[in-house]
Amino acid sequence: MDNSRALELAVGGFVAAGIVAVLVLALQMSNLTQVRVDDAYTLTAEFDNIGGLTVRSPVKLSGVTIGRVDAIAIDPKTFRAVASLRIDGRYRNLPQDTFASIYTAGLLGEQFIELAPGGEERFLADGDRIAMTQSAVVLEKIISQFLYDKAAE
Amino acid sequence: MNPLRRLGQLTLDALARLGRMLLFLLHLLPALPLALGRPRLIVQQLYSVGVLSLVIVLVSGGFVGLVLGLQGHNILSNFNATESLGVMVALSLVRELGPVVTALLFAGRAGSALTAEIGLMKATEQLSSMEMMAVDPIRRVIAPRFWAAFIAMPLLAALFSMVGIYGGYFIGVVVLGVDEAAYWSQLVRQVDFDEDTVNGIIKSLVFGFVAAWIALFEGFDARPTSEGVSRATTRTVVNTSLAVLGLDFLLTALMFGNS
Amino acid sequence: MSDALIEVENLSFRRGRRVIFEGLDLIVPRGKVTAIMGPSGTGKTTLLRLIGGQLRPDRGEVRVEGRPVHRLRRDELYALRKRMGLLFQSGALFTDLSVFENVAFPLREHTRLPETMIRDLVLMKLQAVGLRGARDLMPSELSGGMARRVALARAIALDPTVMLYDEPFTGQDPISMGVLVRLIRTLNEALGLTSVLVSHDVAEASQIADVVHLIADGRLVASGSAEQMRRSDSPWVRQFMEGEPDGPVPFHYPAPCLEDDFAARTGEGA
């Protein structure tokens, strides 16, 4: 029947267009560089001040996102902030003397953790703590420091 | 009538309706897998529910995108941040407007049509005669329509968002001169796949379920008179819109609330 | 083999507070055309729905082929319904399907016959009601009488053993009425059916019925052949068969005394 063929064609076109739209939205219009949950591992890092860092903030290595901040808590003994980082399992061989610092993308952009690997032969394993960290740069502190120094001159 | 008594009556009516809705769903759910065995029926319904909603969804998506592009550009240019226009348009569409506006349009276009169709089939004893021919109308009539609505909704929402993003692109880049590369690269960088896209799809699946459920129930529950059917049609549009907006708040709170 | 195909025993049914049947007993003999007649509002259509298992009696039972309909399991009920055709008063054709597809519907739903066989069967059924040429029309293009004949073709598509007709003559012009009268009779003979028709068209119904049951006020008032009914000396039966406006069935709906009602007006309106 001609009629039902036209109908099937229309429906086929509709479904195909819809699926293409979903795929384009999913693959072309969003970042799929996700941490694969099944293969990820967790590191922790202590900071004096995390600034504007939030859960799901990116963790980067040389600018490439390799993980996300999974949770942020306060260590009840030291009163310092502890961030757990969920790192993509493809990057397992981070040296033990990796340095974690909190940076800001641009002047007012979102904050993220940048990892800088050291030269140690042994690697960080799941659950390990990154020993060397540098806290967030708080703009107000720098400005007041600057003004204070100026005033002192 | 005594207002207190009227209030009590309204409450009881609402509860009874809710109960009938749940029973209807309980009857419908086991019929759903069986209906998959006859894909031709679903394809036919996909035509009337999906293809026929396409024009209104695409046109609305385009206009919403244009408006978002214009308003976004207006606001963002105050902060010298017009490069973020793409992100703003895309996030508004993918997270909220795509699923929600599509569901509202769907209620008006396809939902009301479903209710009227089922209601008229009931009023003209077609459902009853089907039953007497030993064919379960829930399985033969309701279930394929449910599948069609459930499948069509996320596809329509995705198309809506796509067209909207290009609408924003047209206003922002072509008309107002935002840098093309910035529009796309910011968009791609900031729209998150499982945070935004997947949540948007989940929303439209939930809305599809609810819109189909309400529309089919109202038709099935309509009083078999022309007045009853017209009332049921109105109720479908009103109730679906309320349910979609309420659920959208709930889902948004659950998905994006704690970050 | 028992003579009764459908037995209604001590049937009671009410809608809300309105009593429709109160202890109704009647028998539909196998192979005959049985007319169930009565004034409008006596629940004749309800009776057909009770026989078809779409409604459940409050008390008593309806047995088809000796089995109580309302106690059947769902699949048994559906199996029974496949052997039962019901012609709705409105025809109840599927408005989105053509005449051909309407008649093919039960075949497609219940059989796995190849398309050529379905085509043959459908054309045969349409031929029986004289509408083979109308197969490509849509229900909206049919006259009322034609729609009812298509519905009849659809009802007999699965070769049922029982045909139930709900007010088949209402709202028909004399010609299509005559066509339907003849069709019901010939189908009953040709297919070896048992037919039950519910009607208040005395002339047409008694013309084709072998057995006539008269019901009123929820119970069986009289039964017998059409001839016996016409000659009955019961004033009630006479009133119904002759169509007299007043008699045992009063012209007035039950109401309080006229004077009281007018006197009460002032009290009610305030």
XYZ file of C-alpha atoms in Angstrom, chain A residues 41-47 59 80 82-83 85 87 94-101 113-116 124-125 127-134:
35
model
C 40.568 5.575 41.452
C 40.555 8.069 44.283
C 43.273 10.276 45.714
C 42.921 12.798 48.494
C 44.623 16.128 49.013
C 44.623 18.490 51.988
C 44.417 22.219 51.547
C 41.294 17.918 38.042
C 42.024 21.503 56.984
C 40.273 17.434 52.339
C 39.280 17.024 48.710
C 39.780 13.410 43.595
C 41.028 10.176 38.656
C 51.309 9.570 39.023
C 54.521 9.839 41.068
C 54.229 10.044 44.822
C 55.669 13.528 44.922
C 52.958 14.937 42.675
C 52.112 18.493 43.568
C 48.445 19.608 43.700
C 47.509 23.250 43.463
C 43.040 21.433 40.714
C 46.185 21.238 38.647
C 48.473 18.278 39.278
C 52.194 18.619 38.629
C 50.324 6.987 44.004
C 47.799 4.192 44.563
C 43.284 6.034 48.454
C 46.681 7.681 48.808
C 47.052 11.232 49.977
C 48.904 13.812 47.936
C 51.346 15.304 50.380
C 52.341 18.518 48.654
C 49.586 21.002 47.983
C 49.180 24.669 47.392
